[in-house]
Short mmCIF file of C-alpha atoms in Angstrom, two decimals:
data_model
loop_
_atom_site.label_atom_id
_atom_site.label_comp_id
_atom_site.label_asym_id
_atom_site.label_seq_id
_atom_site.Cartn_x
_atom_site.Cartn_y
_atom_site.Cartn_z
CA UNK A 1 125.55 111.10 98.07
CA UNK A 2 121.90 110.02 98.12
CA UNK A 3 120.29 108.78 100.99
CA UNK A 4 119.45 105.53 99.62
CA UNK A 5 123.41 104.91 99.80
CA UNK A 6 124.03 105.81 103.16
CA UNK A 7 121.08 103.06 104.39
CA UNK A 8 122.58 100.17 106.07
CA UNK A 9 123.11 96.88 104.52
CA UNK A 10 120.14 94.44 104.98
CA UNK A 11 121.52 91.67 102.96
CA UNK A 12 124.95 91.80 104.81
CA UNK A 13 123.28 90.44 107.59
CA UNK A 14 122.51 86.84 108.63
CA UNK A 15 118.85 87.41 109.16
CA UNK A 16 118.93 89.19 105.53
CA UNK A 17 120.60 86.33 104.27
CA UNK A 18 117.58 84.00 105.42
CA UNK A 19 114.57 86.61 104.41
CA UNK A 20 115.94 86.81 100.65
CA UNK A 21 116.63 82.72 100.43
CA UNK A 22 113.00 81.78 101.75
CA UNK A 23 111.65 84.82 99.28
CA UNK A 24 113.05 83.01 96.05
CA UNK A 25 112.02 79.49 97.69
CA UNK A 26 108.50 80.91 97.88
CA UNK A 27 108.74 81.94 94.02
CA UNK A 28 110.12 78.69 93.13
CA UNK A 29 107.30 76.90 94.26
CA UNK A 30 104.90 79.13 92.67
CA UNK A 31 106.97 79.68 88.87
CA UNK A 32 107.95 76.20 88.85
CA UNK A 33 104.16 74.87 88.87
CA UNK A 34 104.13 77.18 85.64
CA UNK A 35 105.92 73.83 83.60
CA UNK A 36 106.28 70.97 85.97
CA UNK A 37 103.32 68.93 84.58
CA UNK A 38 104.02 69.52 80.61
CA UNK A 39 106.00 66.19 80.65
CA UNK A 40 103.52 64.46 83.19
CA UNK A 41 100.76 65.14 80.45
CA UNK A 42 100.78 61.94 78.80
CA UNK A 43 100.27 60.14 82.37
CA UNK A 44 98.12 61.99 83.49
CA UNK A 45 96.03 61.54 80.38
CA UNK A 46 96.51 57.53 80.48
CA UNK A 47 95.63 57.88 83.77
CA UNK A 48 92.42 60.22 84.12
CA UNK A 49 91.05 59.60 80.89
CA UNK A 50 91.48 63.45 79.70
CA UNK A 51 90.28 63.77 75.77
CA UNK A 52 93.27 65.47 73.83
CA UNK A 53 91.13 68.91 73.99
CA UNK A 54 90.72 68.87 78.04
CA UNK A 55 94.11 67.91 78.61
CA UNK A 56 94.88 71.11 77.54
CA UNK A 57 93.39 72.90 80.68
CA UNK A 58 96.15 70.93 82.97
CA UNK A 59 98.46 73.52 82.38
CA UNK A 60 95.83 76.14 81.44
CA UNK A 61 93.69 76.36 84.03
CA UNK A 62 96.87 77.37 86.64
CA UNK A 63 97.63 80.57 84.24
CA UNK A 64 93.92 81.58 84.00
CA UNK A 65 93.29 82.26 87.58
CA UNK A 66 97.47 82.88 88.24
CA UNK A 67 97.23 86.30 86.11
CA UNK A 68 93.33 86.66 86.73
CA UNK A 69 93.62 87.29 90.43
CA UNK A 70 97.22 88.70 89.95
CA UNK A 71 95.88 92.26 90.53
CA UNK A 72 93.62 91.53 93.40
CA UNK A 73 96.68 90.05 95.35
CA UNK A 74 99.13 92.58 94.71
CA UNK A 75 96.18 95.26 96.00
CA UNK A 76 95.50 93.04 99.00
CA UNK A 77 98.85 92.59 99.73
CA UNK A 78 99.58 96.55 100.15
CA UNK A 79 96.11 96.75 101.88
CA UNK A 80 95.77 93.88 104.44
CA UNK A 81 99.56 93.48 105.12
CA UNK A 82 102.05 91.15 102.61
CA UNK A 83 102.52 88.63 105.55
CA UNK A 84 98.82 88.11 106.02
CA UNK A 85 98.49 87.63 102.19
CA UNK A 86 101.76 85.53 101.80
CA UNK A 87 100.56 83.10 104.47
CA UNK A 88 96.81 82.58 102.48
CA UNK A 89 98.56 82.44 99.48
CA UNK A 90 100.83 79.37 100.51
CA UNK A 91 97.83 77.79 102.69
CA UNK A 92 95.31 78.03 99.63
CA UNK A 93 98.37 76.30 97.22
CA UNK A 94 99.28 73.43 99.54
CA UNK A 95 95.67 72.46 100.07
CA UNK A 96 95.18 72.50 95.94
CA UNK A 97 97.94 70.38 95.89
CA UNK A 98 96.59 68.19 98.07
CA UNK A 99 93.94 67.40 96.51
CA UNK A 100 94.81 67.42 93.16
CA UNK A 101 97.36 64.70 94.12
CA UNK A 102 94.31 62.15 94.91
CA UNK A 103 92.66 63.72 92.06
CA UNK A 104 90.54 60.56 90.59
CA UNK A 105 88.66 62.31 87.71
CA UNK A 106 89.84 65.15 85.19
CA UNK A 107 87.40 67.62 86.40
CA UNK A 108 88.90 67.91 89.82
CA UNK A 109 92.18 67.67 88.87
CA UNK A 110 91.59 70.71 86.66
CA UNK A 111 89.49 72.16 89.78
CA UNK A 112 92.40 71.95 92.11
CA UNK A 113 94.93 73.39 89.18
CA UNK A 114 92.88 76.34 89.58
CA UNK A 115 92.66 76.92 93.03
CA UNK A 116 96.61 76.36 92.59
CA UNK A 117 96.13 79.44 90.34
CA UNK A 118 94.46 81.76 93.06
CA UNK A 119 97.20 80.65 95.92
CA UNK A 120 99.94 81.82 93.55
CA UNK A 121 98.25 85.10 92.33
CA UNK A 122 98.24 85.81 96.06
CA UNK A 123 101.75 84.79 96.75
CA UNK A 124 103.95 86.10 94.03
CA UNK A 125 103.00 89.34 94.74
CA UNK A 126 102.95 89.98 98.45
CA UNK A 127 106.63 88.02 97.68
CA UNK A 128 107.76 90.71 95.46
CA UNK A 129 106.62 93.70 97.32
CA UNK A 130 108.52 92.27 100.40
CA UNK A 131 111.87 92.33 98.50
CA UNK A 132 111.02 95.69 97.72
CA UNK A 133 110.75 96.89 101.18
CA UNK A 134 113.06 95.14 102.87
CA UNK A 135 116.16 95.46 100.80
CA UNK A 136 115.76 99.20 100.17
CA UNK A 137 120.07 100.05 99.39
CA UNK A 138 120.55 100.37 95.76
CA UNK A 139 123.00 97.54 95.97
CA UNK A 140 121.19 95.07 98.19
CA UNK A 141 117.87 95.26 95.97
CA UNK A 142 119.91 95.00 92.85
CA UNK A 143 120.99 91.76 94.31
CA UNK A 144 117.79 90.25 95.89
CA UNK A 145 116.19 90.76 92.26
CA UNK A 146 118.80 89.58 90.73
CA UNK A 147 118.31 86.02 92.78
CA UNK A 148 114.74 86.25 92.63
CA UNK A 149 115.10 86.53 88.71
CA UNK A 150 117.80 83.70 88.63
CA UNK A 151 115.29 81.65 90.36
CA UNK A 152 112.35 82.55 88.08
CA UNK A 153 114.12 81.34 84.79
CA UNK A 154 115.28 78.37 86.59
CA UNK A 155 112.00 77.42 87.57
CA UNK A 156 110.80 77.28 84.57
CA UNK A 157 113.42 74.60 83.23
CA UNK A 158 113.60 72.69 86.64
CA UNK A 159 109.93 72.48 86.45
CA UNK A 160 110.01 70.56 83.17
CA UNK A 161 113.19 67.95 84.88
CA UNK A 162 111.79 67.53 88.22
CA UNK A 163 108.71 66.93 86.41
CA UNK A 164 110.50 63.99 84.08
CA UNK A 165 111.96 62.95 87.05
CA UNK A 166 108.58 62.08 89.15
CA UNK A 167 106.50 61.11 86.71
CA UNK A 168 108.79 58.39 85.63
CA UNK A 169 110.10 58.00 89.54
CA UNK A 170 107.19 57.30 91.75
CA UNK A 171 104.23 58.90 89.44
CA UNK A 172 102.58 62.22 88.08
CA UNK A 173 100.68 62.29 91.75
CA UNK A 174 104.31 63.35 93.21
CA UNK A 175 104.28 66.65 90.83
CA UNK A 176 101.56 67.37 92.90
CA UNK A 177 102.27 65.92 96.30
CA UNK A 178 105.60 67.54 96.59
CA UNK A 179 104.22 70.51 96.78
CA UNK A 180 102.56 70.54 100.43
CA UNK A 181 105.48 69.13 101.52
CA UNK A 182 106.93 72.71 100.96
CA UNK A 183 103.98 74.89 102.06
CA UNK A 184 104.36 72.99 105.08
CA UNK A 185 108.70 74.04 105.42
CA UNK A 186 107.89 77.47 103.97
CA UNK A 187 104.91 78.68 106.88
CA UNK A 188 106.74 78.03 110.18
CA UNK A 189 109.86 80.04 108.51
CA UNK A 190 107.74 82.99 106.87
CA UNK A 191 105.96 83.93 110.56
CA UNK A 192 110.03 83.47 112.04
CA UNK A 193 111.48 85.81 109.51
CA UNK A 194 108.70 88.28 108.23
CA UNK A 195 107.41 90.48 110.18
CA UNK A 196 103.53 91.25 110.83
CA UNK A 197 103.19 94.31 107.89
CA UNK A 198 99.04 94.66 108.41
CA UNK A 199 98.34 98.86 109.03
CA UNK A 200 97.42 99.57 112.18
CA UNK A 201 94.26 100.80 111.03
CA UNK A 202 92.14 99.52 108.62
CA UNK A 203 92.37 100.97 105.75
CA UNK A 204 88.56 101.78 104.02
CA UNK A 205 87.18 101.73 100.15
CA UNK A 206 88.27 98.77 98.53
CA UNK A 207 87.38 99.09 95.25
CA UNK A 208 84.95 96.06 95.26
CA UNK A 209 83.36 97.26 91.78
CA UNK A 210 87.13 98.03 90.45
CA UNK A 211 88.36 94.15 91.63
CA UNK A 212 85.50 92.40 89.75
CA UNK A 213 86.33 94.38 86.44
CA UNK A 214 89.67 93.72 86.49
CA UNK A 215 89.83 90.02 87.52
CA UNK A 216 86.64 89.34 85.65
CA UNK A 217 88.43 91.02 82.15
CA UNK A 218 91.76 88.77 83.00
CA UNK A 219 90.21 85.79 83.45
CA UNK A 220 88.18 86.07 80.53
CA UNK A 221 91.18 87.32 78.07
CA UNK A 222 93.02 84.39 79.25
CA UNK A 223 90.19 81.79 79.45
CA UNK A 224 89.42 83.36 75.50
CA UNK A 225 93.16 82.78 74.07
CA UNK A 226 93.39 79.35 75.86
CA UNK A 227 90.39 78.33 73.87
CA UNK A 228 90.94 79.93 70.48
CA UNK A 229 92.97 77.59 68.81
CA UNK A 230 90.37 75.05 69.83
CA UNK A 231 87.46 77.18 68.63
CA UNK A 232 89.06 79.23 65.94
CA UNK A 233 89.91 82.58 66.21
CA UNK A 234 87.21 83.54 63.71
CA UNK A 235 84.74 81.85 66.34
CA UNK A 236 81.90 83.87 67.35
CA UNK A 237 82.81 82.77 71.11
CA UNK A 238 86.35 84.05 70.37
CA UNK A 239 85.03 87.22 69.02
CA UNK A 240 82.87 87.70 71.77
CA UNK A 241 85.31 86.45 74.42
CA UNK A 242 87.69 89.14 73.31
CA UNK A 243 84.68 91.92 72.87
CA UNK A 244 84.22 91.34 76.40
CA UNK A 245 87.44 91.83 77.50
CA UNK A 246 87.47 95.14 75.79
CA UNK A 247 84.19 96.15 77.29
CA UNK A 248 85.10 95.24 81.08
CA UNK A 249 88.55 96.89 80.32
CA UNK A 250 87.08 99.72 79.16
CA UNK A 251 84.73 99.80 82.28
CA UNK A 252 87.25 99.22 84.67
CA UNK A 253 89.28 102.27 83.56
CA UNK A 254 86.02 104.41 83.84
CA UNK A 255 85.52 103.03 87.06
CA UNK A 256 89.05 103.73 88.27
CA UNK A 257 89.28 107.72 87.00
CA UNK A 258 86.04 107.96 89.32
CA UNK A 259 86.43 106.49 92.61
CA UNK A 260 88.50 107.44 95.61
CA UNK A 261 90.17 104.64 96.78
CA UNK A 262 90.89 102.64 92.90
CA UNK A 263 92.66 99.55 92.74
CA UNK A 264 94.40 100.56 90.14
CA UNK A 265 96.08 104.02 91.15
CA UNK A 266 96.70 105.11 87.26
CA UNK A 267 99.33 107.39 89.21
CA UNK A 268 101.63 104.46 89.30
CA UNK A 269 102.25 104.59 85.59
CA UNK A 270 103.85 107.93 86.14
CA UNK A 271 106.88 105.96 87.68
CA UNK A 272 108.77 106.24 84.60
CA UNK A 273 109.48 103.28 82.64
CA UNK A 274 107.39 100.88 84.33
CA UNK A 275 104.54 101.05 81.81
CA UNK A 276 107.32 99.92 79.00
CA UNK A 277 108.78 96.94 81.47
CA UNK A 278 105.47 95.34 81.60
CA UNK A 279 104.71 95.67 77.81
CA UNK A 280 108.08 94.08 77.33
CA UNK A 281 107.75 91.21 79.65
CA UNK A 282 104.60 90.58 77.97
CA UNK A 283 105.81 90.42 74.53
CA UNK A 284 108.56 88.45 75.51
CA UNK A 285 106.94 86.05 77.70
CA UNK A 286 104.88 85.83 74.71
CA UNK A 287 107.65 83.80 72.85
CA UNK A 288 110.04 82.19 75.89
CA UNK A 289 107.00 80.10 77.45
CA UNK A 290 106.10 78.64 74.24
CA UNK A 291 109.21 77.14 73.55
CA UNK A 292 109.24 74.73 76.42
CA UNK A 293 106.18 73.50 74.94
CA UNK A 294 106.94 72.88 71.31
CA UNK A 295 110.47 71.73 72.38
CA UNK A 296 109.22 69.12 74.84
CA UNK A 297 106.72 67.73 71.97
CA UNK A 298 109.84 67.48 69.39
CA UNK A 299 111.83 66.08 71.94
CA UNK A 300 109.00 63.03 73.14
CA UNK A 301 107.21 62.92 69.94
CA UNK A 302 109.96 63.10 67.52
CA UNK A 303 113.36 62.65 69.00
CA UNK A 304 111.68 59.44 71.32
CA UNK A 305 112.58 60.44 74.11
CA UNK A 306 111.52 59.22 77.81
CA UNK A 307 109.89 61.94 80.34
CA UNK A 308 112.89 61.46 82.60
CA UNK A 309 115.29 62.10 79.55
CA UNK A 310 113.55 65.04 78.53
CA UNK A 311 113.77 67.01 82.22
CA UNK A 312 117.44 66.25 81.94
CA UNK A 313 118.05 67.68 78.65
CA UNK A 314 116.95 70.81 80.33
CA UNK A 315 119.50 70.76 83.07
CA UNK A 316 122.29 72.96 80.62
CA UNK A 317 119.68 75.25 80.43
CA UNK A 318 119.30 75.47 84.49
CA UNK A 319 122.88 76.26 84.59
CA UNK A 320 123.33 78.76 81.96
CA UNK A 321 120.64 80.97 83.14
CA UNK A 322 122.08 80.54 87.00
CA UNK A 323 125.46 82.08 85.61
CA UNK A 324 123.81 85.02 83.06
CA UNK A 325 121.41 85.67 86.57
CA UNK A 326 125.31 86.32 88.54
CA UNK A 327 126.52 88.25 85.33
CA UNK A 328 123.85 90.43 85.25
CA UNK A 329 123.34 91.50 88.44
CA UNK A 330 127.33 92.34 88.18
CA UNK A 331 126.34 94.79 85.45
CA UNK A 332 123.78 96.28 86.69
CA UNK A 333 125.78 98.74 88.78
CA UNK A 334 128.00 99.52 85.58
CA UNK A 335 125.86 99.93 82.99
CA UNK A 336 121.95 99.49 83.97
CA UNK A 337 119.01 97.74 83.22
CA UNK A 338 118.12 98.82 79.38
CA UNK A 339 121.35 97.75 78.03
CA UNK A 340 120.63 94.19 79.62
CA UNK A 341 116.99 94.35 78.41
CA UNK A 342 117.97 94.65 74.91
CA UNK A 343 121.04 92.73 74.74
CA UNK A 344 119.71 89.88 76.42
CA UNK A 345 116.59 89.92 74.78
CA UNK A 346 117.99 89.90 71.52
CA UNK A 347 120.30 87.43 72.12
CA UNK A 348 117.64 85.28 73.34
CA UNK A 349 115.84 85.46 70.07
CA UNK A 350 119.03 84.10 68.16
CA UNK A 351 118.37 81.31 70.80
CA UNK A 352 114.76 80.55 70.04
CA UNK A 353 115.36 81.36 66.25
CA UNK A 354 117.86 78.40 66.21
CA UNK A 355 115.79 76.13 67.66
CA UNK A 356 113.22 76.85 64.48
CA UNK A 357 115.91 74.81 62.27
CA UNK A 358 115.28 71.39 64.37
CA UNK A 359 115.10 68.36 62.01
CA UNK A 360 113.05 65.14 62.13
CA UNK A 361 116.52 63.15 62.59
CA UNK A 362 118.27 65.48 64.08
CA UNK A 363 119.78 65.15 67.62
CA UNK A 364 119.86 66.81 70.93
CA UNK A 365 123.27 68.03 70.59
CA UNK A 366 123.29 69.30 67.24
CA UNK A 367 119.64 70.72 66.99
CA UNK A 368 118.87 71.34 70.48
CA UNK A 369 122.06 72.08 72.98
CA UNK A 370 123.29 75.34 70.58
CA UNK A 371 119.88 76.61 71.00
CA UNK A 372 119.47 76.25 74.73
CA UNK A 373 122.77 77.74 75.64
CA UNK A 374 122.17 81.03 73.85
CA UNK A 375 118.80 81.02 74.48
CA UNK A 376 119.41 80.67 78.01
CA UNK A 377 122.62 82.99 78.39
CA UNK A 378 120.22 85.89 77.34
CA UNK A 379 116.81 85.22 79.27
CA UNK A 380 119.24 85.51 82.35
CA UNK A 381 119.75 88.78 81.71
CA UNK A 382 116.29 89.71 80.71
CA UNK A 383 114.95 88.38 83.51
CA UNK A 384 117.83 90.64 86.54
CA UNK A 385 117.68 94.02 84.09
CA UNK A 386 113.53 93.58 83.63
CA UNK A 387 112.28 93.36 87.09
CA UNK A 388 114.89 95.74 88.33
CA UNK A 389 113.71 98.45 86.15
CA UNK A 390 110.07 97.69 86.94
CA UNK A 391 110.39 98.18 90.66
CA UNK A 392 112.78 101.23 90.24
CA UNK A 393 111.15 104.51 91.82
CA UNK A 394 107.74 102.48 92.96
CA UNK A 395 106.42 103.71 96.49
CA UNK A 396 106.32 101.46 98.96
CA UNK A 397 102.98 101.92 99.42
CA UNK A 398 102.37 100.84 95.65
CA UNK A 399 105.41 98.15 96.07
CA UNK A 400 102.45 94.75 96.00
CA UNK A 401 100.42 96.50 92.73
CA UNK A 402 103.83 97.17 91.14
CA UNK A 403 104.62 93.47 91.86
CA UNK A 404 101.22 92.33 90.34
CA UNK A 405 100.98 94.31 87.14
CA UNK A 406 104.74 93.17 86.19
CA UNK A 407 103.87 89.28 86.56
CA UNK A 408 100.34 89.53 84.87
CA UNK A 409 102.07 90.44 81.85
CA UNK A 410 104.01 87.41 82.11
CA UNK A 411 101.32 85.02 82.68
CA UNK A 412 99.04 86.92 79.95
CA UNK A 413 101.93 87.22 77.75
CA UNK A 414 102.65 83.23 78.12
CA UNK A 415 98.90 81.91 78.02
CA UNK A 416 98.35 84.37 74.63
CA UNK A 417 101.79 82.94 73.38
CA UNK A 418 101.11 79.71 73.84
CA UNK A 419 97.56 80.16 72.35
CA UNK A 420 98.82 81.83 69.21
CA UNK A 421 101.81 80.11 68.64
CA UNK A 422 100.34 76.81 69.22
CA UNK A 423 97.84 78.02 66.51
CA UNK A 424 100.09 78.86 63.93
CA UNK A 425 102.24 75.50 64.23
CA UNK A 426 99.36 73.35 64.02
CA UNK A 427 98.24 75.00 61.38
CA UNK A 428 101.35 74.82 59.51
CA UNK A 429 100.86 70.97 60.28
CA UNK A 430 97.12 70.50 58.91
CA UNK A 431 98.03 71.94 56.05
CA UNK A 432 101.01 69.70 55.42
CA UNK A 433 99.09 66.94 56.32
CA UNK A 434 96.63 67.66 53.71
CA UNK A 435 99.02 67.63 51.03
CA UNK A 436 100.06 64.51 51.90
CA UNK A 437 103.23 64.80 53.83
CA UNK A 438 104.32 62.10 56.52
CA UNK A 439 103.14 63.36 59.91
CA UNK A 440 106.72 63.42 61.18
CA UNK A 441 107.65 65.87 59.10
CA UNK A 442 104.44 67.87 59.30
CA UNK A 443 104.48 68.31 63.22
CA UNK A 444 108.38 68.86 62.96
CA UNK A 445 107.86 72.28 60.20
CA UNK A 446 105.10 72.89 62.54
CA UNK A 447 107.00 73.83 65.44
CA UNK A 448 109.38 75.13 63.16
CA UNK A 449 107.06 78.10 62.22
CA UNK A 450 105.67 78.04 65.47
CA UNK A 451 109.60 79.16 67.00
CA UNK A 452 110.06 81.15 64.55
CA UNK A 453 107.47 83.28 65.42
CA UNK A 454 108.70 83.35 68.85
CA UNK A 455 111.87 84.30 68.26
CA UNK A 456 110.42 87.37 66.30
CA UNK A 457 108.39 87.70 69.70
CA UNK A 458 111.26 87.96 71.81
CA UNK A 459 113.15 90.58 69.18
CA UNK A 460 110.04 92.64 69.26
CA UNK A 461 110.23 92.43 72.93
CA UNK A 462 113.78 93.55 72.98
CA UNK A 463 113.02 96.76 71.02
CA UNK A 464 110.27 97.62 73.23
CA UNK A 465 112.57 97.37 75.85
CA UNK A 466 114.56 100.67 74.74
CA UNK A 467 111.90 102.51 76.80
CA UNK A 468 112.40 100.92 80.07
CA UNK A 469 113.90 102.75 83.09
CA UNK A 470 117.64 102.56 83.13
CA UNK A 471 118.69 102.14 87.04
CA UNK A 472 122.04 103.83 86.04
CA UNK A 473 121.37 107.22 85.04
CA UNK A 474 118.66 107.35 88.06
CA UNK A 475 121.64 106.41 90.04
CA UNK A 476 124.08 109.09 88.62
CA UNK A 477 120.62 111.55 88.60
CA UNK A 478 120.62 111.06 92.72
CA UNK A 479 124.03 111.21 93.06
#
């Protein structure tokens, strides 16, 4: 029997219990920020006076610096302690919150939405690594992932009803304001229940010249896809946006084969399957994040529906992905991650793929419901089998990177998905509208094409997914 095995139960205990519940609240907050203000958009517009091109950067400017500083906080969370960084992480995202709440102009709402972005990249990570080290029993991690994962994909569809619910409740402000209200429940209980992780020694060479490679080629791949469909991807500030990237890419991996200390140990993509885990999140994330936006258009701009109505014909969608979050972690045990991976990615594609036959008079329940309840009966299980397979053999001394590299794909995956996507619906739409056709009908075959492609997102991302680690036959290997 492996050692692994014989290690007592964390999560049998109460204080187990409570570490693992206050984990996935921490996530919540941070994942849920990801889609709460796509229905408060039109308020926030009336309200600020945003032009139709800045009101873009609501929901952008929280992804830029959320996967631009994503590496920085998973290395600072290994090297400074993951309670140290947890805590400024929280701190940094309450006070954003704050003050983008009694935001009065667009620029510092948009300010504040990306300080939002920094507390986050600092949080999700150190909140990752944590689960990783404290629930080290096969069993117990299986199932503290497989929470943490429920919560992620519920996050993102409770973000888009809780944010129908305040906007048309007591205002847009409250998608903001509600958030230091749970920064200031989450602090007291993370210095009760964590415990003070920061070496004993400090630890030297930060890779100072590595960090401001990496975050400066993130933020400027993201900042570059967010813009594109504005500029035109045949733009020479697309072209060079994207040059860029390549050359501080290729500088940072120079860098990192060089120095002592990197912040980026290349090493860590010799734990096997983790490379193909983040190339499939990031395909898949690609097509899933998209959706909420193109369905939450059709749904206001074509179906006529209210912001409150439109959170709450999310809610099947919460529940689905709660119960394929229990099956999965179930299966794990039986049959592994890459059988999940696939399965439930593909399956989610048939999801997203139906949605690509909604109709200008169609209905929620004939064009929509079908749609959500596949789509979200496989993203459940993508979501358990993916981030079990990318923390599977990672050090614990690697455990915060591991953590980082995994959810930058998502967030690059979801701002270059939403960029492309968006890019290839609306111009499906021009081009509709230039032959004449009512504009109805033109933004509805639109998003059509603009799912479609998703769908073929998330199928890709199921292939790649054949690669991943399988947590069963390393299980039967240590046994």
């Amino acid at each position: 029997m492996s050692s692994t095995t014989a290690e007592p139960s964390v999560l049998a205990t109460s204080r187990g219990k409570l570490i693992l519940i206050l984990l996935c609240a921490v996530g919540f907050l941070d994942l849920i920020d990801v889609t709460i203000v796509n229905v408060a958009l039109p308020a926030i517009r009336d309200d600020l006076g945003f032009s139709v091109q800045e009101l873009q950067w609501v929901p952008s400017a929280y992804l830029l610096t959320y996967g631009g500083f994503m590496l920085l906080g998973g290395r600072a969370a290994d090297l400074l302690g993951r309670r140290r960084v947890l805590v400024a992480g929280i701190t940094l995202f309450g006070i954003a919150s704050l003050v983008g709440g009694f935001a009065d102009t667009s620029t510092v709402l948009v300010g504040a939405r990306l300080v939002q972005g920094v507390g986050a990249a600092l949080t999700i990570p150190a909140t990752l690594s944590i689960i990783t080290t404290t629930f080290t029993d096969g069993p117990d991690r299986h199932k503290a992932f497989g929470a943490w994962a429920a919560v992620g994909g519920l996050a993102s569809a409770v973000g888009v009803l809780l944010g129908g619910v305040l906007t048309e409740g007591p205002g847009w402000r409250w998608v903001m304001f509600i958030n230091p209200v749970i920064c200031a429940i989450l602090l007291p209980a993370i210095y009760a229940l964590i415990p003070d992780d920061r070496p004993a020694e400090r630890r030297r060479g930060f890779d100072l010249v590595g960090t401001v490679l990496a975050t400066g080629a993130m933020l400027l791949l993201v900042y570059t896809l967010v813009e594109a469909p504005d500029r035109g991807w045949d733009a020479t500030r697309t072209i060079a946006g994207l040059a860029g990237t390549v050359a501080l890419t290729a500088s940072f991996i120079w860098v990192e084969s060089r120095t002592r200390n990197p912040l980026v140990p290349f090493t860590i993509f010799q734990v096997r399957g983790l490379a193909a885990a983040n190339i499939t999140q990031f395909v898949a994330f690609a097509g899933f994040i998209s959706m909420f936006f193109f369905l939450s258009l059709y749904m206001q701009g074509i179906l006529g529906f209210s912001p409150i109505q439109t959170g709450l014909a999310y809610l099947p969608v919460c529940v689905v992905i709660g119960v394929s979050a229990g099956i999965a972690t179930a299966l794990i045990a039986k049959v592994g991650t890459r059988v999940l991976v696939v399965t439930g990615g593909l399956i989610t594609a048939a999801g997203v793929y139906l949605f690509s036959y909604i109709r200008v008079d169609g209905s929620y329940v004939s064009d929509l419901l079908p749609g959500m309840i596949v789509m979200s009966l496989g993203i459940g299980l993508v979501f358990v089998a993916l981030i079990n397979a990318a923390n599977a053999g990672v050090p614990e001394e690697q455990a915060g990177l591991a953590a980082a590299l995994l959810n930058s794909s998502q967030q690059v995956g979801g701002a270059l998905g939403l960029a492309v996507l968006s890019a290839i619906a609306t111009s499906r739409t021009n081009s509709l509208l230039e032959a004449h056709t009512v504009a109805p009908d033109a933004m509805v075959e639109g998003f059509q094409r603009g799912l479609l492609v998703g769908a073929i997102f998330l199928a890709a991302g199921a292939l790649i997914g054949l690669r991943t680690t399988n947590t069963h036959e390393l299980q039967e290997a240590a046994a």
